[in-house]
mmCIF file of C-alpha atoms in Angstrom:
data_model
loop_
_atom_site.group_PDB
_atom_site.id
_atom_site.type_symbol
_atom_site.label_atom_id
_atom_site.label_comp_id
_atom_site.label_asym_id
_atom_site.label_seq_id
_atom_site.Cartn_x
_atom_site.Cartn_y
_atom_site.Cartn_z
ATOM 1 C CA MET A 656 15.572 30.984 1.657
ATOM 2 C CA MET A 657 12.193 29.609 2.735
ATOM 3 C CA ASN A 658 11.438 26.151 1.382
ATOM 4 C CA LEU A 659 7.876 26.532 0.085
ATOM 5 C CA LYS A 660 7.596 22.796 -0.598
ATOM 6 C CA ARG A 661 7.218 22.291 3.144
ATOM 7 C CA TYR A 662 3.993 24.284 3.260
ATOM 8 C CA PRO A 663 0.581 23.013 2.000
ATOM 9 C CA TYR A 664 -0.330 26.058 -0.062
ATOM 10 C CA HIS A 665 -2.290 23.966 -2.605
ATOM 11 C CA PHE A 666 -5.387 23.473 -0.460
ATOM 12 C CA ASP A 667 -7.879 20.703 -1.106
ATOM 13 C CA PHE A 668 -11.144 22.376 -0.148
ATOM 14 C CA ASP A 669 -12.962 19.023 -0.208
ATOM 15 C CA GLN A 670 -10.637 17.513 2.425
ATOM 16 C CA LEU A 671 -10.048 20.114 5.111
ATOM 17 C CA SER A 672 -7.542 19.302 7.829
ATOM 18 C CA GLU A 673 -8.371 19.726 11.516
ATOM 19 C CA GLY A 674 -6.445 22.997 11.497
ATOM 20 C CA LEU A 675 -8.390 24.371 8.535
ATOM 21 C CA LEU A 676 -11.681 23.286 10.110
ATOM 22 C CA ALA A 677 -10.714 25.094 13.322
ATOM 23 C CA PHE A 678 -9.768 28.180 11.297
ATOM 24 C CA SER A 679 -13.112 28.016 9.482
ATOM 25 C CA ALA A 680 -14.991 27.742 12.790
ATOM 26 C CA LEU A 681 -12.984 30.599 14.322
ATOM 27 C CA TYR A 682 -13.979 32.987 11.546
ATOM 28 C CA ASP A 683 -17.486 31.530 11.222
ATOM 29 C CA ALA A 684 -16.960 30.505 7.594
ATOM 30 C CA PRO A 685 -19.805 28.157 6.572
ATOM 31 C CA LEU A 686 -18.536 24.827 5.256
ATOM 32 C CA ALA A 687 -21.096 25.056 2.456
ATOM 33 C CA LEU A 688 -19.390 28.237 1.276
ATOM 34 C CA VAL A 689 -16.011 26.496 1.373
ATOM 35 C CA LYS A 690 -17.438 23.647 -0.706
ATOM 36 C CA ALA A 691 -18.940 26.170 -3.127
ATOM 37 C CA LEU A 692 -15.471 27.683 -3.487
ATOM 38 C CA ALA A 693 -14.075 24.254 -4.362
ATOM 39 C CA MET A 694 -16.781 23.810 -6.989
ATOM 40 C CA VAL A 695 -16.019 27.220 -8.505
ATOM 41 C CA LEU A 696 -12.299 26.485 -8.698
ATOM 42 C CA ASN A 697 -12.995 23.132 -10.362
ATOM 43 C CA ALA A 698 -15.321 24.725 -12.899
ATOM 44 C CA LYS A 699 -13.292 27.893 -13.434
ATOM 45 C CA PRO A 700 -9.593 27.426 -12.644
ATOM 46 C CA SER A 701 -7.779 30.541 -11.490
ATOM 47 C CA HIS A 702 -5.741 32.575 -13.937
ATOM 48 C CA GLN A 703 -2.363 31.195 -14.890
ATOM 49 C CA ALA A 704 0.645 33.445 -15.256
ATOM 50 C CA LYS A 705 1.587 34.189 -18.850
ATOM 51 C CA ARG A 706 5.116 33.045 -19.542
ATOM 52 C CA ALA A 707 5.923 33.898 -23.142
ATOM 53 C CA GLN A 708 8.980 32.106 -24.534
ATOM 54 C CA PHE A 709 11.863 34.438 -25.319
ATOM 55 C CA GLN A 710 12.439 34.850 -29.064
ATOM 56 C CA PHE A 711 15.969 36.137 -29.675
ATOM 57 C CA ASP A 712 15.516 36.959 -33.368
ATOM 58 C CA ALA A 713 12.351 38.969 -32.735
ATOM 59 C CA TRP A 714 13.989 40.790 -29.829
ATOM 60 C CA LEU A 715 17.074 41.660 -31.872
ATOM 61 C CA HIS A 716 14.970 42.791 -34.813
ATOM 62 C CA ASN A 717 12.997 45.211 -32.621
ATOM 63 C CA LEU A 718 16.081 46.880 -31.149
ATOM 64 C CA THR A 719 16.780 50.423 -32.269
ATOM 65 C CA GLU A 720 20.219 51.429 -33.493
ATOM 66 C CA ALA A 721 20.723 53.404 -30.294
ATOM 67 C CA GLU A 722 19.954 50.320 -28.174
ATOM 68 C CA LYS A 723 22.324 48.173 -30.205
ATOM 69 C CA ASN A 724 25.085 50.753 -29.802
ATOM 70 C CA THR A 725 24.436 50.902 -26.052
ATOM 71 C CA LEU A 726 24.697 47.117 -25.765
ATOM 72 C CA LEU A 727 27.927 46.990 -27.778
ATOM 73 C CA ARG A 728 29.497 49.813 -25.759
ATOM 74 C CA THR A 729 28.564 48.102 -22.485
ATOM 75 C CA LEU A 730 29.968 44.802 -23.732
ATOM 76 C CA PHE A 731 33.329 46.356 -24.633
ATOM 77 C CA GLU A 732 33.507 48.358 -21.395
ATOM 78 C CA GLN A 733 32.635 45.449 -19.067
ATOM 79 C CA GLY A 734 34.075 42.607 -21.079
ATOM 80 C CA GLN A 735 30.844 40.649 -20.752
ATOM 81 C CA LEU A 736 27.096 41.118 -20.922
ATOM 82 C CA THR A 737 24.545 38.667 -19.603
ATOM 83 C CA ARG A 738 21.168 38.018 -21.141
ATOM 84 C CA HIS A 739 19.382 39.488 -18.102
ATOM 85 C CA GLN A 740 21.457 42.659 -18.316
ATOM 86 C CA ALA A 741 20.732 43.063 -22.010
ATOM 87 C CA LEU A 742 17.002 42.553 -21.508
ATOM 88 C CA ALA A 743 16.932 44.988 -18.585
ATOM 89 C CA MET A 744 18.706 47.644 -20.653
ATOM 90 C CA THR A 745 16.256 47.280 -23.539
ATOM 91 C CA GLN A 746 13.044 46.602 -21.615
ATOM 92 C CA LYS A 747 9.979 48.458 -22.859
ATOM 93 C CA THR A 748 6.847 49.151 -20.855
ATOM 94 C CA SER A 749 4.027 46.920 -22.037
ATOM 95 C CA THR A 750 0.803 48.615 -23.042
ATOM 96 C CA ASN A 751 -1.115 45.364 -23.547
ATOM 97 C CA LYS A 752 -4.081 45.699 -21.200
ATOM 98 C CA ASP A 753 -5.137 42.108 -21.871
ATOM 99 C CA GLU A 754 -2.313 40.913 -19.612
ATOM 100 C CA ALA A 755 -3.605 42.813 -16.597
ATOM 101 C CA TYR A 756 -4.860 40.554 -13.827
ATOM 102 C CA GLN A 757 -8.194 41.239 -12.178
ATOM 103 C CA TYR A 758 -10.097 39.848 -9.228
ATOM 104 C CA TRP A 759 -12.438 37.316 -10.808
ATOM 105 C CA LEU A 760 -13.777 35.518 -7.714
ATOM 106 C CA THR A 761 -16.761 37.682 -6.834
ATOM 107 C CA PRO A 762 -20.093 36.975 -5.074
ATOM 108 C CA ASP A 763 -21.782 36.792 -8.478
ATOM 109 C CA VAL A 764 -19.426 33.969 -9.487
ATOM 110 C CA ILE A 765 -19.782 31.847 -6.343
ATOM 111 C CA THR A 766 -23.490 32.427 -5.529
ATOM 112 C CA PRO A 767 -24.873 29.961 -8.143
ATOM 113 C CA TYR A 768 -22.857 27.159 -6.510
ATOM 114 C CA ILE A 769 -23.904 27.744 -2.887
ATOM 115 C CA GLU A 770 -27.255 25.924 -2.990
ATOM 116 C CA GLN A 771 -25.720 22.896 -4.714
ATOM 117 C CA ALA A 772 -22.821 22.919 -2.260
ATOM 118 C CA GLN A 773 -25.230 23.061 0.704
ATOM 119 C CA SER A 774 -27.155 20.078 -0.661
ATOM 120 C CA GLN A 775 -23.967 18.067 -1.204
ATOM 121 C CA LEU A 776 -22.676 18.977 2.247
ATOM 122 C CA GLN A 777 -25.906 17.814 3.913
ATOM 123 C CA GLN A 778 -25.760 14.544 1.984
ATOM 124 C CA GLU A 779 -22.108 14.001 2.923
ATOM 125 C CA GLN A 780 -22.840 14.776 6.579
ATOM 126 C CA ALA A 781 -25.776 12.343 6.559
ATOM 127 C CA GLU A 782 -23.598 9.639 5.000
ATOM 128 C CA ALA A 783 -20.817 10.316 7.503
ATOM 129 C CA LEU A 784 -23.288 10.107 10.407
ATOM 130 C CA ALA A 785 -24.766 6.862 9.063
ATOM 131 C CA LYS A 786 -21.279 5.404 8.725
ATOM 132 C CA LYS A 787 -20.378 6.520 12.262
ATOM 133 C CA LEU A 788 -23.559 4.996 13.696
ATOM 134 C CA ALA A 789 -22.981 1.751 11.782
ATOM 135 C CA ILE A 790 -19.461 1.479 13.194
ATOM 136 C CA GLU A 791 -20.696 2.214 16.721
ATOM 137 C CA LYS A 792 -23.493 -0.352 16.322
ATOM 138 C CA ALA A 793 -21.043 -3.021 15.133
ATOM 139 C CA GLU A 794 -18.691 -2.279 18.038
ATOM 140 C CA LYS A 795 -21.602 -2.385 20.511
ATOM 141 C CA GLU A 796 -22.868 -5.703 19.137
ATOM 142 C CA LYS A 797 -19.373 -7.170 19.297
ATOM 143 C CA ALA A 798 -19.044 -6.086 22.932
ATOM 144 C CA LEU A 799 -22.478 -7.540 23.804
ATOM 145 C CA SER A 800 -21.588 -10.832 22.117
ATOM 146 C CA GLU A 801 -18.419 -11.036 24.196
ATOM 147 C CA ILE A 802 -20.369 -10.312 27.389
ATOM 148 C CA TYR A 803 -22.917 -12.995 26.511
ATOM 149 C CA SER A 804 -20.180 -15.538 25.827
ATOM 150 C CA GLN A 805 -18.725 -14.724 29.272
ATOM 151 C CA ARG A 806 -22.102 -14.444 31.009
ATOM 152 C CA GLU A 807 -21.349 -17.026 33.701
ATOM 153 C CA ARG A 808 -18.298 -15.067 34.769
ATOM 154 C CA ARG A 809 -20.326 -11.834 34.729
ATOM 155 C CA TRP A 810 -23.053 -13.348 36.902
ATOM 156 C CA GLN A 811 -20.377 -14.467 39.328
ATOM 157 C CA GLN A 812 -18.868 -10.964 39.420
ATOM 158 C CA ALA A 813 -22.306 -9.443 40.014
ATOM 159 C CA GLN A 814 -22.896 -11.911 42.866
ATOM 160 C CA GLU A 815 -19.517 -11.137 44.431
ATOM 161 C CA GLN A 816 -20.180 -7.403 44.356
ATOM 162 C CA ALA A 817 -23.691 -7.792 45.784
ATOM 163 C CA ASN A 818 -22.311 -9.943 48.630
ATOM 164 C CA ARG A 819 -20.214 -7.007 49.767
ATOM 165 C CA THR A 820 -23.487 -5.452 51.012
ATOM 166 C CA CYS A 821 -22.260 -1.887 50.631
ATOM 167 C CA ALA A 822 -23.113 1.021 48.335
ATOM 168 C CA SER A 823 -20.085 0.625 46.058
ATOM 169 C CA GLY A 824 -20.678 -3.122 45.825
ATOM 170 C CA TYR A 825 -24.312 -2.643 44.825
ATOM 171 C CA ASP A 826 -23.264 -0.039 42.242
ATOM 172 C CA GLU A 827 -20.799 -2.479 40.664
ATOM 173 C CA ALA A 828 -23.348 -5.293 40.754
ATOM 174 C CA SER A 829 -25.883 -3.010 39.068
ATOM 175 C CA ARG A 830 -23.366 -2.192 36.334
ATOM 176 C CA TYR A 831 -22.741 -5.897 35.635
ATOM 177 C CA LEU A 832 -26.470 -6.613 35.611
ATOM 178 C CA HIS A 833 -27.129 -3.788 33.168
ATOM 179 C CA GLN A 834 -24.473 -5.167 30.808
ATOM 180 C CA LEU A 835 -25.902 -8.664 31.148
ATOM 181 C CA PHE A 836 -29.432 -7.459 30.416
ATOM 182 C CA GLU A 837 -28.286 -5.730 27.214
ATOM 183 C CA ALA A 838 -26.372 -8.846 26.153
ATOM 184 C CA TYR A 839 -29.329 -11.187 26.809
ATOM 185 C CA GLN A 840 -31.674 -8.749 25.067
ATOM 186 C CA PHE A 841 -29.358 -8.606 22.047
ATOM 187 C CA LYS A 842 -29.395 -12.408 21.877
ATOM 188 C CA GLY A 843 -33.188 -12.508 22.310
ATOM 189 C CA ASP A 844 -32.958 -14.386 25.609
ATOM 190 C CA VAL A 845 -34.581 -11.982 28.085
ATOM 191 C CA ALA A 846 -36.526 -14.784 29.824
ATOM 192 C CA ALA A 847 -33.263 -16.499 30.778
ATOM 193 C CA PHE A 848 -31.924 -13.215 32.163
ATOM 194 C CA GLU A 849 -35.015 -12.692 34.305
ATOM 195 C CA GLN A 850 -34.682 -16.191 35.744
ATOM 196 C CA ARG A 851 -31.001 -15.712 36.602
ATOM 197 C CA LEU A 852 -31.750 -12.298 38.102
ATOM 198 C CA SER A 853 -34.483 -13.814 40.275
ATOM 199 C CA ASP A 854 -32.026 -16.459 41.487
ATOM 200 C CA LEU A 855 -29.469 -13.766 42.263
ATOM 201 C CA LEU A 856 -31.861 -11.540 44.205
ATOM 202 C CA ARG A 857 -33.618 -14.289 46.218
ATOM 203 C CA PRO A 858 -30.943 -14.570 48.964
ATOM 204 C CA ILE A 859 -30.774 -10.789 49.277
ATOM 205 C CA ILE A 860 -34.551 -10.515 49.715
ATOM 206 C CA VAL A 861 -34.552 -13.287 52.332
ATOM 207 C CA VAL A 862 -31.793 -11.557 54.312
ATOM 208 C CA LYS A 863 -33.677 -8.260 54.306
ATOM 209 C CA ARG A 864 -36.850 -9.963 55.593
ATOM 210 C CA CYS A 865 -34.934 -11.560 58.384
#
């Protein structure tokens, strides 16, 4: 028998997994519509199955004499009679139309929530983007602070690469210099960077003139 507890069939439409997001993208289902669905389900929970409690006295009282005789005859013939067997033998077709289930999730039900869902989704996306940018900014500033604290070593590495006097060496030196410029700029010390850069380039310029 399949163990249904292993499968996430109670979906949280506000927290879609990567798989559900991929499924949504594959079938071009707008996320705003998914959020609107979540809002509808929160406001109007789906129908619950009716599970009336079995009342033995009421059931016995409603049995006809023919049904009682049938149950007694079966009991004597088989030597036993389970509750499920007895109910199956005396089951009557229900004519209560109120118990019939109908499709209640229609476009008319979900449409009023779409605009609100779209607005919430845009706000959430803006907040997520702002959070992402803040994290990236903090990581960038941390990296620049580390470069600035190690600037002497970085200048030395840039000098070593430039001294190789080849294309790859100049590329590496340029990369170090770009990192150093960003670090000095972050610390508000661009003048110091320009002075160190001038000192670094002076020997190279002299060599080229010679």
